[in-house]
Amino acid sequence: MNIRLLKAFVILAEKGNYADAARALFISQPALTKQINLLESQVNIALFSRGRHGAALTAGGRRLLPEAEKVVRQSQLFMHHAERVSEGVEGHVSVGFGLSSFYLAPRCIADFRQDYPGVEMSLTDLPSFQQYELLQNDELQVGFVRVPPPVALEYLPLVTDRLVLVAPATSPTMPAAEWLTKRPLLRLHDERGQGLNRQIDRFLHDNGLFISSTQLTDDIQTIVAMVIAGIGVAILPTSVTHIAPPELVIIPLTGESISWKVGIAWDASKEDVIRDNFIASIRASISVDGGE
């Protein structure tokens, strides 16, 4: 069914006059007559009776009008929605983030939502290596990851993260090297912290540091709780230490392999207006903040 024909039916029923309806539709009166005749032939019902006072709905026309109005209204809503989707102001985007973007990613999303409140966003905590795969499969549209990515993805560096040592504040003050020889090093399992663990291993190797023992956990919150309890110490990204409670002391580290770049990555081979608007929002934020 041609929506144009239904709209002509609805407008003519509203105006009750071919001349007025044709002007409202920006078409000629003969063109309107042809549209109504075509619709009547398709539904096999006479919709109007013409007289001296214009066009009056027939009984069949009165019965069909409410459904025609509903379809026309739905088509208008659809076109409005389609326009907003094409402009990237409505829809959904999936975003991944990791330890080093624990604070950065939600802040970028909050900034974006101020300008695009109609966009639904999901934020999933994932290691970088998992995000790379999901980005290529289009299960994520943007990932806050270590950059540059090891796979064919576009990326934008945002911040530099660094390793710090986290120790219990109730213990005597010691240099980082001494902490590592006297207390177990608390680390994430590789399934959760593969990139961080590699960074820690490079730091330890490059600086000739040897740890007394290692204990593995599943999440940062557990590591923090175990450090507070005096079970061990941890080497963590400085970006997550803003949530550290006062029972912890943060010790800066020096030497080789203590820093890495964090940014966003995406698959530019896939078209996505909402994703592109989100990236543009982040670029604008960098410009305002005076970042890279």
PDB file of C-alpha atoms in Angstrom:
ATOM      1  CA  MET A   1       0.000   0.000   0.000  1.00  0.00           C
ATOM      2  CA  ASN A   2       1.382   3.404  -1.009  1.00  0.00           C
ATOM      3  CA  ILE A   3       1.501   5.748   1.994  1.00  0.00           C
ATOM      4  CA  ARG A   4       1.069   8.686  -0.387  1.00  0.00           C
ATOM      5  CA  LEU A   5      -2.398   7.395  -1.343  1.00  0.00           C
ATOM      6  CA  LEU A   6      -3.427   6.955   2.277  1.00  0.00           C
ATOM      7  CA  LYS A   7      -2.228  10.473   3.104  1.00  0.00           C
ATOM      8  CA  ALA A   8      -4.339  11.828   0.220  1.00  0.00           C
ATOM      9  CA  PHE A   9      -7.334   9.926   1.637  1.00  0.00           C
ATOM     10  CA  VAL A  10      -6.777  11.341   5.139  1.00  0.00           C
ATOM     11  CA  ILE A  11      -6.246  14.938   3.993  1.00  0.00           C
ATOM     12  CA  LEU A  12      -9.281  14.887   1.677  1.00  0.00           C
ATOM     13  CA  ALA A  13     -11.416  13.501   4.495  1.00  0.00           C
ATOM     14  CA  GLU A  14     -10.135  16.298   6.743  1.00  0.00           C
ATOM     15  CA  LYS A  15     -10.661  19.118   4.221  1.00  0.00           C
ATOM     16  CA  GLY A  16     -13.846  17.758   2.649  1.00  0.00           C
ATOM     17  CA  ASN A  17     -12.939  19.522  -0.564  1.00  0.00           C
ATOM     18  CA  TYR A  18     -10.695  18.468  -3.454  1.00  0.00           C
ATOM     19  CA  ALA A  19      -9.331  21.954  -4.098  1.00  0.00           C
ATOM     20  CA  ASP A  20      -8.379  22.551  -0.444  1.00  0.00           C
ATOM     21  CA  ALA A  21      -6.915  19.062  -0.068  1.00  0.00           C
ATOM     22  CA  ALA A  22      -4.842  19.438  -3.260  1.00  0.00           C
ATOM     23  CA  ARG A  23      -3.373  22.709  -1.952  1.00  0.00           C
ATOM     24  CA  ALA A  24      -2.529  21.091   1.392  1.00  0.00           C
ATOM     25  CA  LEU A  25      -0.770  18.231  -0.431  1.00  0.00           C
ATOM     26  CA  PHE A  26       0.990  20.608  -2.883  1.00  0.00           C
ATOM     27  CA  ILE A  27      -0.381  18.746  -5.892  1.00  0.00           C
ATOM     28  CA  SER A  28      -2.913  19.575  -8.615  1.00  0.00           C
ATOM     29  CA  GLN A  29      -6.565  18.716  -8.168  1.00  0.00           C
ATOM     30  CA  PRO A  30      -6.523  16.223 -11.105  1.00  0.00           C
ATOM     31  CA  ALA A  31      -3.502  14.500  -9.517  1.00  0.00           C
ATOM     32  CA  LEU A  32      -5.410  14.196  -6.238  1.00  0.00           C
ATOM     33  CA  THR A  33      -8.404  12.771  -8.071  1.00  0.00           C
ATOM     34  CA  LYS A  34      -6.173  10.132  -9.679  1.00  0.00           C
ATOM     35  CA  GLN A  35      -4.703   9.175  -6.293  1.00  0.00           C
ATOM     36  CA  ILE A  36      -8.125   8.756  -4.710  1.00  0.00           C
ATOM     37  CA  ASN A  37      -9.391   6.760  -7.707  1.00  0.00           C
ATOM     38  CA  LEU A  38      -6.343   4.500  -7.535  1.00  0.00           C
ATOM     39  CA  LEU A  39      -6.818   3.901  -3.812  1.00  0.00           C
ATOM     40  CA  GLU A  40     -10.503   3.116  -4.302  1.00  0.00           C
ATOM     41  CA  SER A  41      -9.633   0.607  -6.999  1.00  0.00           C
ATOM     42  CA  GLN A  42      -7.058  -1.070  -4.717  1.00  0.00           C
ATOM     43  CA  VAL A  43      -9.427  -1.427  -1.744  1.00  0.00           C
ATOM     44  CA  ASN A  44     -12.438  -2.019  -3.998  1.00  0.00           C
ATOM     45  CA  ILE A  45     -14.518   0.475  -2.004  1.00  0.00           C
ATOM     46  CA  ALA A  46     -15.853   3.917  -2.894  1.00  0.00           C
ATOM     47  CA  LEU A  47     -14.382   6.214  -0.261  1.00  0.00           C
ATOM     48  CA  PHE A  48     -16.015   9.529  -1.184  1.00  0.00           C
ATOM     49  CA  SER A  49     -19.174  10.770  -2.802  1.00  0.00           C
ATOM     50  CA  ARG A  50     -18.761  14.069  -4.642  1.00  0.00           C
ATOM     51  CA  GLY A  51     -21.491  16.712  -4.519  1.00  0.00           C
ATOM     52  CA  ARG A  52     -22.050  20.429  -4.591  1.00  0.00           C
ATOM     53  CA  HIS A  53     -20.578  20.770  -1.104  1.00  0.00           C
ATOM     54  CA  GLY A  54     -17.339  18.894  -1.839  1.00  0.00           C
ATOM     55  CA  ALA A  55     -16.284  15.325  -1.036  1.00  0.00           C
ATOM     56  CA  ALA A  56     -18.174  13.429   1.646  1.00  0.00           C
ATOM     57  CA  LEU A  57     -17.014  10.142   3.111  1.00  0.00           C
ATOM     58  CA  THR A  58     -19.055   7.090   2.238  1.00  0.00           C
ATOM     59  CA  ALA A  59     -19.939   4.524   4.890  1.00  0.00           C
ATOM     60  CA  GLY A  60     -16.964   2.456   3.779  1.00  0.00           C
ATOM     61  CA  GLY A  61     -14.725   5.526   3.851  1.00  0.00           C
ATOM     62  CA  ARG A  62     -15.773   6.310   7.427  1.00  0.00           C
ATOM     63  CA  ARG A  63     -14.927   2.773   8.509  1.00  0.00           C
ATOM     64  CA  LEU A  64     -11.490   2.812   6.850  1.00  0.00           C
ATOM     65  CA  LEU A  65     -10.470   6.333   7.864  1.00  0.00           C
ATOM     66  CA  PRO A  66      -9.313   5.567  11.456  1.00  0.00           C
ATOM     67  CA  GLU A  67      -6.961   2.816  10.219  1.00  0.00           C
ATOM     68  CA  ALA A  68      -5.649   5.074   7.442  1.00  0.00           C
ATOM     69  CA  GLU A  69      -4.960   7.835   9.974  1.00  0.00           C
ATOM     70  CA  LYS A  70      -3.110   5.352  12.173  1.00  0.00           C
ATOM     71  CA  VAL A  71      -0.914   4.139   9.299  1.00  0.00           C
ATOM     72  CA  VAL A  72      -0.124   7.704   8.160  1.00  0.00           C
ATOM     73  CA  ARG A  73       0.730   8.702  11.728  1.00  0.00           C
ATOM     74  CA  GLN A  74       2.992   5.667  12.129  1.00  0.00           C
ATOM     75  CA  SER A  75       4.725   6.422   8.836  1.00  0.00           C
ATOM     76  CA  GLN A  76       5.396   9.982   9.998  1.00  0.00           C
ATOM     77  CA  LEU A  77       6.828   8.704  13.279  1.00  0.00           C
ATOM     78  CA  PHE A  78       8.968   6.219  11.371  1.00  0.00           C
ATOM     79  CA  MET A  79      10.372   8.912   9.089  1.00  0.00           C
ATOM     80  CA  HIS A  80      11.105  11.151  12.078  1.00  0.00           C
ATOM     81  CA  HIS A  81      12.865   8.278  13.822  1.00  0.00           C
ATOM     82  CA  ALA A  82      14.775   7.386  10.647  1.00  0.00           C
ATOM     83  CA  GLU A  83      15.968  10.983  10.315  1.00  0.00           C
ATOM     84  CA  ARG A  84      17.242  11.028  13.894  1.00  0.00           C
ATOM     85  CA  VAL A  85      18.970   7.669  13.417  1.00  0.00           C
ATOM     86  CA  SER A  86      20.631   8.903  10.218  1.00  0.00           C
ATOM     87  CA  GLU A  87      21.910  11.938  12.146  1.00  0.00           C
ATOM     88  CA  GLY A  88      23.186   9.741  14.976  1.00  0.00           C
ATOM     89  CA  VAL A  89      20.999  11.316  17.651  1.00  0.00           C
ATOM     90  CA  GLU A  90      18.989   8.161  18.350  1.00  0.00           C
ATOM     91  CA  GLY A  91      20.110   4.550  18.620  1.00  0.00           C
ATOM     92  CA  HIS A  92      22.570   2.501  20.648  1.00  0.00           C
ATOM     93  CA  VAL A  93      26.333   2.211  20.965  1.00  0.00           C
ATOM     94  CA  SER A  94      28.326  -0.376  22.955  1.00  0.00           C
ATOM     95  CA  VAL A  95      31.507   0.792  24.636  1.00  0.00           C
ATOM     96  CA  GLY A  96      34.228  -1.214  26.359  1.00  0.00           C
ATOM     97  CA  PHE A  97      36.639   0.004  29.015  1.00  0.00           C
ATOM     98  CA  GLY A  98      39.398  -1.402  31.207  1.00  0.00           C
ATOM     99  CA  LEU A  99      41.416  -0.645  34.302  1.00  0.00           C
ATOM    100  CA  SER A 100      43.246   2.335  32.841  1.00  0.00           C
ATOM    101  CA  SER A 101      40.007   3.976  31.710  1.00  0.00           C
ATOM    102  CA  PHE A 102      38.110   3.291  34.925  1.00  0.00           C
ATOM    103  CA  TYR A 103      37.451   7.019  35.346  1.00  0.00           C
ATOM    104  CA  LEU A 104      37.993   8.285  31.800  1.00  0.00           C
ATOM    105  CA  ALA A 105      35.349   6.216  29.963  1.00  0.00           C
ATOM    106  CA  PRO A 106      32.347   7.143  32.169  1.00  0.00           C
ATOM    107  CA  ARG A 107      33.370  10.800  32.010  1.00  0.00           C
ATOM    108  CA  CYS A 108      33.458  10.727  28.183  1.00  0.00           C
ATOM    109  CA  ILE A 109      30.049   9.032  28.102  1.00  0.00           C
ATOM    110  CA  ALA A 110      28.579  11.624  30.478  1.00  0.00           C
ATOM    111  CA  ASP A 111      29.865  14.441  28.239  1.00  0.00           C
ATOM    112  CA  PHE A 112      28.411  12.759  25.142  1.00  0.00           C
ATOM    113  CA  ARG A 113      25.007  12.148  26.720  1.00  0.00           C
ATOM    114  CA  GLN A 114      24.632  15.876  27.431  1.00  0.00           C
ATOM    115  CA  ASP A 115      24.520  16.532  23.667  1.00  0.00           C
ATOM    116  CA  TYR A 116      22.910  13.228  22.628  1.00  0.00           C
ATOM    117  CA  PRO A 117      20.369  12.254  25.329  1.00  0.00           C
ATOM    118  CA  GLY A 118      18.474  10.068  22.855  1.00  0.00           C
ATOM    119  CA  VAL A 119      21.362   7.639  22.409  1.00  0.00           C
ATOM    120  CA  GLU A 120      21.386   4.529  24.588  1.00  0.00           C
ATOM    121  CA  MET A 121      24.863   3.449  25.685  1.00  0.00           C
ATOM    122  CA  SER A 122      26.165   0.293  27.312  1.00  0.00           C
ATOM    123  CA  LEU A 123      29.535   0.259  29.091  1.00  0.00           C
ATOM    124  CA  THR A 124      31.254  -3.093  29.679  1.00  0.00           C
ATOM    125  CA  ASP A 125      34.372  -3.710  31.770  1.00  0.00           C
ATOM    126  CA  LEU A 126      36.707  -5.836  29.618  1.00  0.00           C
ATOM    127  CA  PRO A 127      40.456  -6.334  29.213  1.00  0.00           C
ATOM    128  CA  SER A 128      41.954  -4.685  26.141  1.00  0.00           C
ATOM    129  CA  PHE A 129      42.705  -7.967  24.362  1.00  0.00           C
ATOM    130  CA  GLN A 130      39.025  -8.962  24.539  1.00  0.00           C
ATOM    131  CA  GLN A 131      37.906  -5.552  23.342  1.00  0.00           C
ATOM    132  CA  TYR A 132      40.095  -5.794  20.233  1.00  0.00           C
ATOM    133  CA  GLU A 133      38.247  -8.945  19.170  1.00  0.00           C
ATOM    134  CA  LEU A 134      34.788  -7.551  19.952  1.00  0.00           C
ATOM    135  CA  LEU A 135      35.540  -4.364  18.036  1.00  0.00           C
ATOM    136  CA  GLN A 136      36.423  -6.376  14.946  1.00  0.00           C
ATOM    137  CA  ASN A 137      33.199  -8.405  15.322  1.00  0.00           C
ATOM    138  CA  ASP A 138      31.129  -5.208  15.764  1.00  0.00           C
ATOM    139  CA  GLU A 139      29.994  -6.351  19.205  1.00  0.00           C
ATOM    140  CA  LEU A 140      31.622  -3.184  20.530  1.00  0.00           C
ATOM    141  CA  GLN A 141      31.642   0.064  18.596  1.00  0.00           C
ATOM    142  CA  VAL A 142      34.264   1.882  20.689  1.00  0.00           C
ATOM    143  CA  GLY A 143      36.838   0.511  23.101  1.00  0.00           C
ATOM    144  CA  PHE A 144      38.916   2.331  25.707  1.00  0.00           C
ATOM    145  CA  VAL A 145      42.080   0.281  25.347  1.00  0.00           C
ATOM    146  CA  ARG A 146      45.855   0.285  25.303  1.00  0.00           C
ATOM    147  CA  VAL A 147      47.041   1.916  22.094  1.00  0.00           C
ATOM    148  CA  PRO A 148      48.241   1.357  19.515  1.00  0.00           C
ATOM    149  CA  PRO A 149      46.121  -1.800  19.165  1.00  0.00           C
ATOM    150  CA  PRO A 150      47.857  -4.940  17.859  1.00  0.00           C
ATOM    151  CA  VAL A 151      45.143  -5.441  15.208  1.00  0.00           C
ATOM    152  CA  ALA A 152      43.806  -3.384  12.278  1.00  0.00           C
ATOM    153  CA  LEU A 153      41.786  -0.758  14.151  1.00  0.00           C
ATOM    154  CA  GLU A 154      41.740   3.019  14.070  1.00  0.00           C
ATOM    155  CA  TYR A 155      42.735   4.608  17.358  1.00  0.00           C
ATOM    156  CA  LEU A 156      43.117   7.906  19.170  1.00  0.00           C
ATOM    157  CA  PRO A 157      45.562   8.263  22.100  1.00  0.00           C
ATOM    158  CA  LEU A 158      44.021  10.068  25.071  1.00  0.00           C
ATOM    159  CA  VAL A 159      46.128   9.749  28.218  1.00  0.00           C
ATOM    160  CA  THR A 160      49.318   8.201  29.567  1.00  0.00           C
ATOM    161  CA  ASP A 161      48.934   5.753  32.442  1.00  0.00           C
ATOM    162  CA  ARG A 162      51.698   4.698  34.825  1.00  0.00           C
ATOM    163  CA  LEU A 163      52.432   1.976  37.299  1.00  0.00           C
ATOM    164  CA  VAL A 164      52.417   2.741  41.027  1.00  0.00           C
ATOM    165  CA  LEU A 165      52.956   0.541  44.054  1.00  0.00           C
ATOM    166  CA  VAL A 166      50.047   0.252  46.481  1.00  0.00           C
ATOM    167  CA  ALA A 167      50.886  -0.652  50.081  1.00  0.00           C
ATOM    168  CA  PRO A 168      49.069  -0.585  53.440  1.00  0.00           C
ATOM    169  CA  ALA A 169      49.292   2.848  55.068  1.00  0.00           C
ATOM    170  CA  THR A 170      49.537   1.302  58.538  1.00  0.00           C
ATOM    171  CA  SER A 171      52.909  -0.316  57.786  1.00  0.00           C
ATOM    172  CA  PRO A 172      56.306   1.366  58.076  1.00  0.00           C
ATOM    173  CA  THR A 173      57.374   3.448  55.084  1.00  0.00           C
ATOM    174  CA  MET A 174      59.686   1.523  52.745  1.00  0.00           C
ATOM    175  CA  PRO A 175      61.017   1.956  49.211  1.00  0.00           C
ATOM    176  CA  ALA A 176      59.145   0.068  46.496  1.00  0.00           C
ATOM    177  CA  ALA A 177      61.959  -2.458  45.997  1.00  0.00           C
ATOM    178  CA  GLU A 178      61.906  -3.345  49.693  1.00  0.00           C
ATOM    179  CA  TRP A 179      58.139  -3.810  49.710  1.00  0.00           C
ATOM    180  CA  LEU A 180      58.437  -6.248  46.813  1.00  0.00           C
ATOM    181  CA  THR A 181      61.039  -8.356  48.617  1.00  0.00           C
ATOM    182  CA  LYS A 182      59.148  -8.463  51.918  1.00  0.00           C
ATOM    183  CA  ARG A 183      55.517  -8.840  50.889  1.00  0.00           C
ATOM    184  CA  PRO A 184      53.754 -11.006  48.274  1.00  0.00           C
ATOM    185  CA  LEU A 185      52.797  -9.234  45.064  1.00  0.00           C
ATOM    186  CA  LEU A 186      49.018  -9.338  44.525  1.00  0.00           C
ATOM    187  CA  ARG A 187      48.085  -9.613  40.845  1.00  0.00           C
ATOM    188  CA  LEU A 188      45.107 -10.240  38.630  1.00  0.00           C
ATOM    189  CA  HIS A 189      44.636 -13.515  36.799  1.00  0.00           C
ATOM    190  CA  ASP A 190      45.731 -13.211  33.171  1.00  0.00           C
ATOM    191  CA  GLU A 191      42.129 -13.636  31.999  1.00  0.00           C
ATOM    192  CA  ARG A 192      41.344 -10.296  33.661  1.00  0.00           C
ATOM    193  CA  GLY A 193      44.609  -8.367  33.624  1.00  0.00           C
ATOM    194  CA  GLN A 194      46.714  -9.672  30.746  1.00  0.00           C
ATOM    195  CA  GLY A 195      47.946  -6.262  29.608  1.00  0.00           C
ATOM    196  CA  LEU A 196      48.658  -5.051  33.146  1.00  0.00           C
ATOM    197  CA  ASN A 197      50.519  -8.246  34.031  1.00  0.00           C
ATOM    198  CA  ARG A 198      52.748  -7.908  30.977  1.00  0.00           C
ATOM    199  CA  GLN A 199      53.476  -4.298  31.909  1.00  0.00           C
ATOM    200  CA  ILE A 200      54.358  -5.360  35.453  1.00  0.00           C
ATOM    201  CA  ASP A 201      56.611  -8.149  34.176  1.00  0.00           C
ATOM    202  CA  ARG A 202      58.455  -5.729  31.882  1.00  0.00           C
ATOM    203  CA  PHE A 203      58.899  -3.262  34.720  1.00  0.00           C
ATOM    204  CA  LEU A 204      60.255  -5.913  37.087  1.00  0.00           C
ATOM    205  CA  HIS A 205      62.589  -7.355  34.439  1.00  0.00           C
ATOM    206  CA  ASP A 206      63.899  -4.010  33.175  1.00  0.00           C
ATOM    207  CA  ASN A 207      64.630  -2.814  36.694  1.00  0.00           C
ATOM    208  CA  GLY A 208      66.134  -6.071  37.968  1.00  0.00           C
ATOM    209  CA  LEU A 209      63.493  -6.458  40.667  1.00  0.00           C
ATOM    210  CA  PHE A 210      62.676  -9.861  42.136  1.00  0.00           C
ATOM    211  CA  ILE A 211      59.477 -10.454  44.069  1.00  0.00           C
ATOM    212  CA  SER A 212      59.179 -12.696  47.087  1.00  0.00           C
ATOM    213  CA  SER A 213      55.957 -14.404  46.022  1.00  0.00           C
ATOM    214  CA  THR A 214      52.793 -13.846  43.997  1.00  0.00           C
ATOM    215  CA  GLN A 215      49.129 -14.237  44.828  1.00  0.00           C
ATOM    216  CA  LEU A 216      46.462 -14.052  42.101  1.00  0.00           C
ATOM    217  CA  THR A 217      42.965 -12.578  42.421  1.00  0.00           C
ATOM    218  CA  ASP A 218      40.031 -11.869  40.097  1.00  0.00           C
ATOM    219  CA  ASP A 219      39.402  -8.135  40.542  1.00  0.00           C
ATOM    220  CA  ILE A 220      40.880  -4.855  41.718  1.00  0.00           C
ATOM    221  CA  GLN A 221      38.503  -4.549  44.670  1.00  0.00           C
ATOM    222  CA  THR A 222      39.823  -7.827  46.109  1.00  0.00           C
ATOM    223  CA  ILE A 223      43.408  -6.683  45.609  1.00  0.00           C
ATOM    224  CA  VAL A 224      42.693  -3.420  47.447  1.00  0.00           C
ATOM    225  CA  ALA A 225      41.030  -5.260  50.340  1.00  0.00           C
ATOM    226  CA  MET A 226      43.964  -7.679  50.627  1.00  0.00           C
ATOM    227  CA  VAL A 227      46.501  -4.834  50.609  1.00  0.00           C
ATOM    228  CA  ILE A 228      44.585  -3.047  53.381  1.00  0.00           C
ATOM    229  CA  ALA A 229      44.585  -6.305  55.368  1.00  0.00           C
ATOM    230  CA  GLY A 230      48.366  -6.457  55.078  1.00  0.00           C
ATOM    231  CA  ILE A 231      48.424  -9.634  52.973  1.00  0.00           C
ATOM    232  CA  GLY A 232      50.616  -8.110  50.287  1.00  0.00           C
ATOM    233  CA  VAL A 233      51.276  -5.179  47.994  1.00  0.00           C
ATOM    234  CA  ALA A 234      50.167  -4.473  44.434  1.00  0.00           C
ATOM    235  CA  ILE A 235      51.395  -2.716  41.327  1.00  0.00           C
ATOM    236  CA  LEU A 236      48.443  -0.964  39.715  1.00  0.00           C
ATOM    237  CA  PRO A 237      47.717   1.724  37.117  1.00  0.00           C
ATOM    238  CA  THR A 238      47.766   5.163  38.686  1.00  0.00           C
ATOM    239  CA  SER A 239      44.401   5.822  36.973  1.00  0.00           C
ATOM    240  CA  VAL A 240      42.598   3.495  39.406  1.00  0.00           C
ATOM    241  CA  THR A 241      44.167   4.912  42.554  1.00  0.00           C
ATOM    242  CA  HIS A 242      41.695   7.817  42.699  1.00  0.00           C
ATOM    243  CA  ILE A 243      39.287   5.326  44.281  1.00  0.00           C
ATOM    244  CA  ALA A 244      41.907   4.133  46.768  1.00  0.00           C
ATOM    245  CA  PRO A 245      40.772   4.453  50.405  1.00  0.00           C
ATOM    246  CA  PRO A 246      42.918   6.291  52.984  1.00  0.00           C
ATOM    247  CA  GLU A 247      44.120   2.932  54.345  1.00  0.00           C
ATOM    248  CA  LEU A 248      46.427   2.687  51.333  1.00  0.00           C
ATOM    249  CA  VAL A 249      49.606   4.523  50.452  1.00  0.00           C
ATOM    250  CA  ILE A 250      50.485   5.159  46.810  1.00  0.00           C
ATOM    251  CA  ILE A 251      54.203   4.935  45.992  1.00  0.00           C
ATOM    252  CA  PRO A 252      55.317   6.280  42.577  1.00  0.00           C
ATOM    253  CA  LEU A 253      57.623   4.005  40.585  1.00  0.00           C
ATOM    254  CA  THR A 254      60.582   5.022  38.470  1.00  0.00           C
ATOM    255  CA  GLY A 255      62.706   3.340  35.842  1.00  0.00           C
ATOM    256  CA  GLU A 256      61.882   1.562  32.625  1.00  0.00           C
ATOM    257  CA  SER A 257      58.489   0.342  31.404  1.00  0.00           C
ATOM    258  CA  ILE A 258      56.306   2.207  33.873  1.00  0.00           C
ATOM    259  CA  SER A 259      54.018   3.947  31.360  1.00  0.00           C
ATOM    260  CA  TRP A 260      51.780   3.227  28.369  1.00  0.00           C
ATOM    261  CA  LYS A 261      49.227   5.015  26.215  1.00  0.00           C
ATOM    262  CA  VAL A 262      45.484   4.631  26.701  1.00  0.00           C
ATOM    263  CA  GLY A 263      42.970   5.759  24.111  1.00  0.00           C
ATOM    264  CA  ILE A 264      39.964   4.726  22.097  1.00  0.00           C
ATOM    265  CA  ALA A 265      39.905   2.239  19.222  1.00  0.00           C
ATOM    266  CA  TRP A 266      37.247   1.447  16.617  1.00  0.00           C
ATOM    267  CA  ASP A 267      36.762  -0.402  13.349  1.00  0.00           C
ATOM    268  CA  ALA A 268      36.603   2.330  10.702  1.00  0.00           C
ATOM    269  CA  SER A 269      35.599  -0.190   8.012  1.00  0.00           C
ATOM    270  CA  LYS A 270      32.109  -0.337   9.549  1.00  0.00           C
ATOM    271  CA  GLU A 271      29.785   2.638   9.125  1.00  0.00           C
ATOM    272  CA  ASP A 272      28.237   3.940  12.332  1.00  0.00           C
ATOM    273  CA  VAL A 273      27.067   7.544  12.677  1.00  0.00           C
ATOM    274  CA  ILE A 274      26.494   7.321  16.439  1.00  0.00           C
ATOM    275  CA  ARG A 275      29.991   5.927  16.987  1.00  0.00           C
ATOM    276  CA  ASP A 276      31.439   8.721  14.866  1.00  0.00           C
ATOM    277  CA  ASN A 277      29.517  11.328  16.886  1.00  0.00           C
ATOM    278  CA  PHE A 278      30.874   9.797  20.095  1.00  0.00           C
ATOM    279  CA  ILE A 279      34.437   9.930  18.766  1.00  0.00           C
ATOM    280  CA  ALA A 280      33.913  13.540  17.665  1.00  0.00           C
ATOM    281  CA  SER A 281      32.661  14.368  21.166  1.00  0.00           C
ATOM    282  CA  ILE A 282      35.832  12.881  22.678  1.00  0.00           C
ATOM    283  CA  ARG A 283      38.026  14.793  20.221  1.00  0.00           C
ATOM    284  CA  ALA A 284      36.242  18.017  21.151  1.00  0.00           C
ATOM    285  CA  SER A 285      36.748  17.267  24.842  1.00  0.00           C
ATOM    286  CA  ILE A 286      40.477  16.756  24.266  1.00  0.00           C
ATOM    287  CA  SER A 287      40.666  20.076  22.480  1.00  0.00           C
ATOM    288  CA  VAL A 288      38.891  21.868  25.317  1.00  0.00           C
ATOM    289  CA  ASP A 289      41.019  20.184  27.984  1.00  0.00           C
ATOM    290  CA  GLY A 290      44.215  20.950  26.065  1.00  0.00           C
ATOM    291  CA  GLY A 291      45.109  17.274  25.726  1.00  0.00           C
ATOM    292  CA  GLU A 292      46.715  15.440  22.854  1.00  0.00           C
TER     293      GLU A 292
END
